Amino acid sequence: MAADGRPPALTPWSMYQQADWVVKAVMLGLLLASLLTWAALVAKSIELRRVGTRLRALAGRFEATGSLAELAGEQDPAGLIAELRAELALSEGALGDREGLKERLVSRFDRREAALARRMGRSVALIGTIGATAPFVGLFGTVWGIMNSFVGIAREQTTNLAVVAPGIAEALLATALGLAAAIPAVVIYNHFARRIAALRGELGDAAAALLRLVSRELSRGRLGA
């Protein structure tokens, strides 16, 4: 109680200090999850922007290239040129089968797209997990805190609001923290999911440009018999 007889003011920090150790652990866990979400937002945004810039430049390079020979020494962050060279080496003696070569290249490029999506989605999956579970973790802290409040009511044998309100407020703070962690996580997860799908499309554009270049080389008779 304050000096004038009034109950002390309830602040988030005071509610945390007075909370049960289980509720404290829930609150700290949710704060950590929120920090991880925002850190992943910054790091992943930088990474996706860098990858997107490289993929667009690569697709433009493939479109402007007149022959495969011009790609010697070309920087290829997506690994498409490496896949092309590997397939040409393995298909030596069978390059006359143009359709078969194209099918094998499409298969290789598809796997590259899937690998890119998996690599880009690693930390995004963690954000999705936080968004899906944080409300329930907060709810667990709330339920635990309210249980303790009812135990306190039984022990004090009073339903005076001034006695039970602090415990209930502490419990509800856990739910608030759960929502504060979950809502941004869901929004960020959906943003990254759309961005990764767009990157996969950009890699598909680069792969399609390279396939067209290979097709032109085949039509010119520079590959195969």
mmCIF file of C-alpha atoms in Angstrom:
data_model
loop_
_atom_site.group_PDB
_atom_site.id
_atom_site.type_symbol
_atom_site.label_atom_id
_atom_site.label_comp_id
_atom_site.label_asym_id
_atom_site.label_seq_id
_atom_site.Cartn_x
_atom_site.Cartn_y
_atom_site.Cartn_z
ATOM 1 C CA MET A 1 0.000 0.000 0.000
ATOM 2 C CA ALA A 2 1.100 3.584 -0.638
ATOM 3 C CA ALA A 3 1.663 6.026 2.228
ATOM 4 C CA ASP A 4 -1.805 7.538 1.760
ATOM 5 C CA GLY A 5 -3.468 4.145 1.985
ATOM 6 C CA ARG A 6 -4.056 3.706 -1.706
ATOM 7 C CA PRO A 7 -2.787 0.626 -3.540
ATOM 8 C CA PRO A 8 0.462 1.176 -5.491
ATOM 9 C CA ALA A 9 0.135 2.127 -9.137
ATOM 10 C CA LEU A 10 0.275 -0.807 -11.531
ATOM 11 C CA THR A 11 2.873 -0.466 -14.280
ATOM 12 C CA PRO A 12 4.150 -3.156 -16.660
ATOM 13 C CA TRP A 13 7.427 -3.307 -14.737
ATOM 14 C CA SER A 14 5.749 -3.536 -11.321
ATOM 15 C CA MET A 15 3.393 -6.220 -12.603
ATOM 16 C CA TYR A 16 6.362 -8.201 -13.925
ATOM 17 C CA GLN A 17 8.200 -7.891 -10.611
ATOM 18 C CA GLN A 18 5.197 -9.122 -8.633
ATOM 19 C CA ALA A 19 4.347 -11.960 -11.009
ATOM 20 C CA ASP A 20 4.839 -15.643 -10.290
ATOM 21 C CA TRP A 21 8.076 -17.159 -11.642
ATOM 22 C CA VAL A 22 6.145 -19.128 -14.278
ATOM 23 C CA VAL A 23 4.448 -15.970 -15.551
ATOM 24 C CA LYS A 24 7.806 -14.182 -15.502
ATOM 25 C CA ALA A 25 9.324 -16.955 -17.620
ATOM 26 C CA VAL A 26 6.441 -16.670 -20.089
ATOM 27 C CA MET A 27 6.856 -12.904 -20.335
ATOM 28 C CA LEU A 28 10.621 -13.139 -20.867
ATOM 29 C CA GLY A 29 10.146 -15.830 -23.493
ATOM 30 C CA LEU A 30 7.642 -13.700 -25.384
ATOM 31 C CA LEU A 31 9.913 -10.660 -25.238
ATOM 32 C CA LEU A 32 12.773 -12.755 -26.596
ATOM 33 C CA ALA A 33 10.540 -14.084 -29.376
ATOM 34 C CA SER A 34 9.535 -10.530 -30.288
ATOM 35 C CA LEU A 35 13.186 -9.434 -30.432
ATOM 36 C CA LEU A 36 14.022 -12.402 -32.656
ATOM 37 C CA THR A 37 11.169 -11.485 -34.993
ATOM 38 C CA TRP A 38 12.341 -7.906 -35.443
ATOM 39 C CA ALA A 39 15.981 -8.958 -35.820
ATOM 40 C CA ALA A 40 14.969 -11.484 -38.483
ATOM 41 C CA LEU A 41 12.969 -8.780 -40.265
ATOM 42 C CA VAL A 42 16.051 -6.581 -40.641
ATOM 43 C CA ALA A 43 18.482 -9.360 -41.548
ATOM 44 C CA LYS A 44 16.163 -11.179 -43.943
ATOM 45 C CA SER A 45 15.057 -7.961 -45.665
ATOM 46 C CA ILE A 46 18.675 -7.128 -46.449
ATOM 47 C CA GLU A 47 19.344 -10.657 -47.669
ATOM 48 C CA LEU A 48 16.262 -10.845 -49.895
ATOM 49 C CA ARG A 49 16.935 -7.421 -51.392
ATOM 50 C CA ARG A 50 20.510 -8.434 -52.237
ATOM 51 C CA VAL A 51 19.446 -11.757 -53.775
ATOM 52 C CA GLY A 52 16.668 -10.097 -55.775
ATOM 53 C CA THR A 53 19.066 -7.517 -57.222
ATOM 54 C CA ARG A 54 21.484 -10.253 -58.294
ATOM 55 C CA LEU A 55 18.774 -12.391 -59.871
ATOM 56 C CA ARG A 56 17.364 -9.499 -61.897
ATOM 57 C CA ALA A 57 20.857 -8.596 -63.103
ATOM 58 C CA LEU A 58 21.502 -12.240 -64.008
ATOM 59 C CA ALA A 59 18.272 -12.522 -66.018
ATOM 60 C CA GLY A 60 19.147 -9.337 -67.884
ATOM 61 C CA ARG A 61 22.611 -10.700 -68.624
ATOM 62 C CA PHE A 62 21.185 -13.930 -70.033
ATOM 63 C CA GLU A 63 18.728 -12.014 -72.192
ATOM 64 C CA ALA A 64 21.488 -9.828 -73.631
ATOM 65 C CA THR A 65 23.941 -12.681 -74.241
ATOM 66 C CA GLY A 66 24.292 -13.904 -77.808
ATOM 67 C CA SER A 67 26.071 -17.206 -77.151
ATOM 68 C CA LEU A 68 27.049 -19.530 -74.330
ATOM 69 C CA ALA A 69 30.710 -18.704 -74.946
ATOM 70 C CA GLU A 70 30.055 -15.178 -73.673
ATOM 71 C CA LEU A 71 29.121 -16.585 -70.273
ATOM 72 C CA ALA A 72 32.652 -17.789 -69.550
ATOM 73 C CA GLY A 73 33.707 -16.334 -66.208
ATOM 74 C CA GLU A 74 30.210 -14.933 -65.565
ATOM 75 C CA GLN A 75 29.308 -14.524 -61.878
ATOM 76 C CA ASP A 76 26.315 -16.747 -61.200
ATOM 77 C CA PRO A 77 24.937 -16.480 -57.635
ATOM 78 C CA ALA A 78 22.015 -18.739 -58.537
ATOM 79 C CA GLY A 79 24.196 -21.600 -59.790
ATOM 80 C CA LEU A 80 22.330 -21.885 -63.113
ATOM 81 C CA ILE A 81 25.478 -21.754 -65.239
ATOM 82 C CA ALA A 82 27.099 -24.394 -63.033
ATOM 83 C CA GLU A 83 24.047 -26.633 -63.537
ATOM 84 C CA LEU A 84 24.205 -26.054 -67.297
ATOM 85 C CA ARG A 85 27.886 -26.949 -67.498
ATOM 86 C CA ALA A 86 27.399 -30.025 -65.340
ATOM 87 C CA GLU A 87 24.547 -31.266 -67.532
ATOM 88 C CA LEU A 88 26.455 -30.597 -70.757
ATOM 89 C CA ALA A 89 29.378 -32.576 -69.378
ATOM 90 C CA LEU A 90 27.165 -35.493 -68.355
ATOM 91 C CA SER A 91 25.262 -35.389 -71.654
ATOM 92 C CA GLU A 92 28.401 -35.499 -73.787
ATOM 93 C CA GLY A 93 27.685 -37.769 -76.747
ATOM 94 C CA ALA A 94 23.929 -37.338 -76.330
ATOM 95 C CA LEU A 95 23.597 -33.644 -77.158
ATOM 96 C CA GLY A 96 21.830 -34.521 -80.370
ATOM 97 C CA ASP A 97 18.745 -35.337 -78.309
ATOM 98 C CA ARG A 98 17.661 -31.718 -77.984
ATOM 99 C CA GLU A 99 14.380 -32.327 -76.216
ATOM 100 C CA GLY A 100 16.013 -34.680 -73.736
ATOM 101 C CA LEU A 101 18.703 -32.100 -72.966
ATOM 102 C CA LYS A 102 16.095 -29.385 -72.437
ATOM 103 C CA GLU A 103 14.072 -31.613 -70.109
ATOM 104 C CA ARG A 104 17.142 -32.403 -68.015
ATOM 105 C CA LEU A 105 18.054 -28.743 -67.792
ATOM 106 C CA VAL A 106 14.511 -27.798 -66.760
ATOM 107 C CA SER A 107 14.682 -30.452 -64.035
ATOM 108 C CA ARG A 108 17.990 -29.087 -62.763
ATOM 109 C CA PHE A 109 16.756 -25.493 -62.791
ATOM 110 C CA ASP A 110 13.571 -26.475 -60.957
ATOM 111 C CA ARG A 111 15.676 -28.028 -58.211
ATOM 112 C CA ARG A 112 17.680 -24.800 -57.990
ATOM 113 C CA GLU A 113 14.457 -22.851 -57.501
ATOM 114 C CA ALA A 114 13.359 -25.226 -54.749
ATOM 115 C CA ALA A 115 16.773 -24.975 -53.065
ATOM 116 C CA LEU A 116 16.592 -21.170 -53.163
ATOM 117 C CA ALA A 117 13.136 -21.209 -51.575
ATOM 118 C CA ARG A 118 14.347 -23.539 -48.814
ATOM 119 C CA ARG A 119 17.436 -21.438 -48.122
ATOM 120 C CA MET A 120 15.519 -18.175 -48.061
ATOM 121 C CA GLY A 121 12.796 -19.657 -45.864
ATOM 122 C CA ARG A 122 14.950 -20.883 -42.985
ATOM 123 C CA SER A 123 14.504 -18.009 -40.539
ATOM 124 C CA VAL A 124 11.060 -17.263 -41.999
ATOM 125 C CA ALA A 125 9.809 -20.589 -40.638
ATOM 126 C CA LEU A 126 10.873 -19.479 -37.150
ATOM 127 C CA ILE A 127 8.868 -16.266 -37.543
ATOM 128 C CA GLY A 128 5.838 -18.294 -38.611
ATOM 129 C CA THR A 129 6.210 -20.520 -35.563
ATOM 130 C CA ILE A 130 6.344 -17.476 -33.277
ATOM 131 C CA GLY A 131 3.257 -16.020 -34.906
ATOM 132 C CA ALA A 132 1.340 -19.277 -34.469
ATOM 133 C CA THR A 133 2.356 -20.106 -30.894
ATOM 134 C CA ALA A 134 2.902 -16.777 -29.111
ATOM 135 C CA PRO A 135 -0.830 -16.153 -28.371
ATOM 136 C CA PHE A 136 -1.143 -19.580 -26.773
ATOM 137 C CA VAL A 137 2.031 -19.124 -24.734
ATOM 138 C CA GLY A 138 0.650 -15.806 -23.493
ATOM 139 C CA LEU A 139 -2.670 -17.464 -22.733
ATOM 140 C CA PHE A 140 -0.873 -20.110 -20.697
ATOM 141 C CA GLY A 141 0.748 -17.364 -18.622
ATOM 142 C CA THR A 142 -2.648 -15.729 -18.155
ATOM 143 C CA VAL A 143 -4.314 -18.943 -17.029
ATOM 144 C CA TRP A 144 -1.484 -19.660 -14.618
ATOM 145 C CA GLY A 145 -1.649 -16.143 -13.175
ATOM 146 C CA ILE A 146 -5.416 -16.242 -12.726
ATOM 147 C CA MET A 147 -5.115 -19.614 -10.995
ATOM 148 C CA ASN A 148 -2.686 -18.021 -8.555
ATOM 149 C CA SER A 149 -5.127 -15.136 -8.045
ATOM 150 C CA PHE A 150 -7.899 -17.575 -7.088
ATOM 151 C CA VAL A 151 -5.519 -19.321 -4.717
ATOM 152 C CA GLY A 152 -4.827 -15.923 -3.156
ATOM 153 C CA ILE A 153 -8.551 -15.251 -2.823
ATOM 154 C CA ALA A 154 -9.022 -18.540 -1.009
ATOM 155 C CA ARG A 155 -6.049 -17.849 1.242
ATOM 156 C CA GLU A 156 -7.056 -14.293 2.123
ATOM 157 C CA GLN A 157 -10.747 -15.233 2.214
ATOM 158 C CA THR A 158 -11.699 -11.965 0.546
ATOM 159 C CA THR A 159 -12.949 -10.857 -2.823
ATOM 160 C CA ASN A 160 -11.783 -7.285 -2.367
ATOM 161 C CA LEU A 161 -10.867 -6.012 -5.820
ATOM 162 C CA ALA A 162 -7.791 -4.244 -4.469
ATOM 163 C CA VAL A 163 -6.470 -7.632 -3.348
ATOM 164 C CA VAL A 164 -7.164 -9.672 -6.485
ATOM 165 C CA ALA A 165 -6.727 -7.011 -9.169
ATOM 166 C CA PRO A 166 -2.893 -6.988 -9.217
ATOM 167 C CA GLY A 167 -2.687 -10.727 -9.809
ATOM 168 C CA ILE A 168 -5.279 -10.602 -12.591
ATOM 169 C CA ALA A 169 -3.502 -7.634 -14.191
ATOM 170 C CA GLU A 170 -0.205 -9.533 -14.144
ATOM 171 C CA ALA A 171 -1.898 -12.481 -15.809
ATOM 172 C CA LEU A 172 -3.488 -10.364 -18.517
ATOM 173 C CA LEU A 173 -0.120 -8.734 -19.235
ATOM 174 C CA ALA A 174 1.104 -12.135 -20.422
ATOM 175 C CA THR A 175 -1.732 -12.268 -22.973
ATOM 176 C CA ALA A 176 -0.912 -8.726 -24.122
ATOM 177 C CA LEU A 177 2.728 -9.683 -24.625
ATOM 178 C CA GLY A 178 1.681 -12.788 -26.528
ATOM 179 C CA LEU A 179 -0.392 -10.715 -28.934
ATOM 180 C CA ALA A 180 2.368 -8.111 -29.223
ATOM 181 C CA ALA A 181 4.758 -10.871 -30.291
ATOM 182 C CA ALA A 182 2.321 -12.745 -32.540
ATOM 183 C CA ILE A 183 0.701 -9.988 -34.606
ATOM 184 C CA PRO A 184 3.927 -8.526 -36.069
ATOM 185 C CA ALA A 185 5.276 -12.059 -36.587
ATOM 186 C CA VAL A 186 2.258 -13.053 -38.691
ATOM 187 C CA VAL A 187 2.452 -9.883 -40.786
ATOM 188 C CA ILE A 188 6.213 -10.267 -41.291
ATOM 189 C CA TYR A 189 5.855 -13.959 -42.140
ATOM 190 C CA ASN A 190 3.253 -13.250 -44.822
ATOM 191 C CA HIS A 191 5.419 -10.468 -46.259
ATOM 192 C CA PHE A 192 8.438 -12.742 -46.502
ATOM 193 C CA ALA A 193 6.378 -15.591 -47.959
ATOM 194 C CA ARG A 194 5.257 -13.313 -50.794
ATOM 195 C CA ARG A 195 8.786 -11.973 -51.262
ATOM 196 C CA ILE A 196 10.307 -15.462 -51.452
ATOM 197 C CA ALA A 197 7.670 -16.491 -54.004
ATOM 198 C CA ALA A 198 8.633 -13.421 -56.045
ATOM 199 C CA LEU A 199 12.324 -14.339 -55.814
ATOM 200 C CA ARG A 200 11.544 -17.830 -56.969
ATOM 201 C CA GLY A 201 9.753 -16.303 -59.957
ATOM 202 C CA GLU A 202 12.770 -14.097 -60.691
ATOM 203 C CA LEU A 203 15.036 -17.136 -60.613
ATOM 204 C CA GLY A 204 12.568 -18.839 -62.966
ATOM 205 C CA ASP A 205 12.873 -15.863 -65.330
ATOM 206 C CA ALA A 206 16.669 -16.201 -65.317
ATOM 207 C CA ALA A 207 16.428 -19.949 -65.907
ATOM 208 C CA ALA A 208 13.988 -19.429 -68.783
ATOM 209 C CA ALA A 209 16.344 -16.879 -70.374
ATOM 210 C CA LEU A 210 19.228 -19.340 -70.115
ATOM 211 C CA LEU A 211 17.091 -22.118 -71.605
ATOM 212 C CA ARG A 212 16.235 -19.902 -74.548
ATOM 213 C CA LEU A 213 19.943 -19.256 -75.064
ATOM 214 C CA VAL A 214 20.636 -22.993 -75.021
ATOM 215 C CA SER A 215 17.792 -23.567 -77.480
ATOM 216 C CA ARG A 216 19.262 -20.978 -79.870
ATOM 217 C CA GLU A 217 22.668 -22.618 -79.600
ATOM 218 C CA LEU A 218 21.120 -25.973 -80.432
ATOM 219 C CA SER A 219 19.316 -24.513 -83.421
ATOM 220 C CA ARG A 220 22.574 -23.025 -84.665
ATOM 221 C CA GLY A 221 24.249 -26.395 -84.399
ATOM 222 C CA ARG A 222 26.806 -25.229 -81.837
ATOM 223 C CA LEU A 223 25.765 -27.928 -79.401
ATOM 224 C CA GLY A 224 25.474 -31.575 -80.314
ATOM 225 C CA ALA A 225 25.695 -33.171 -83.705
#
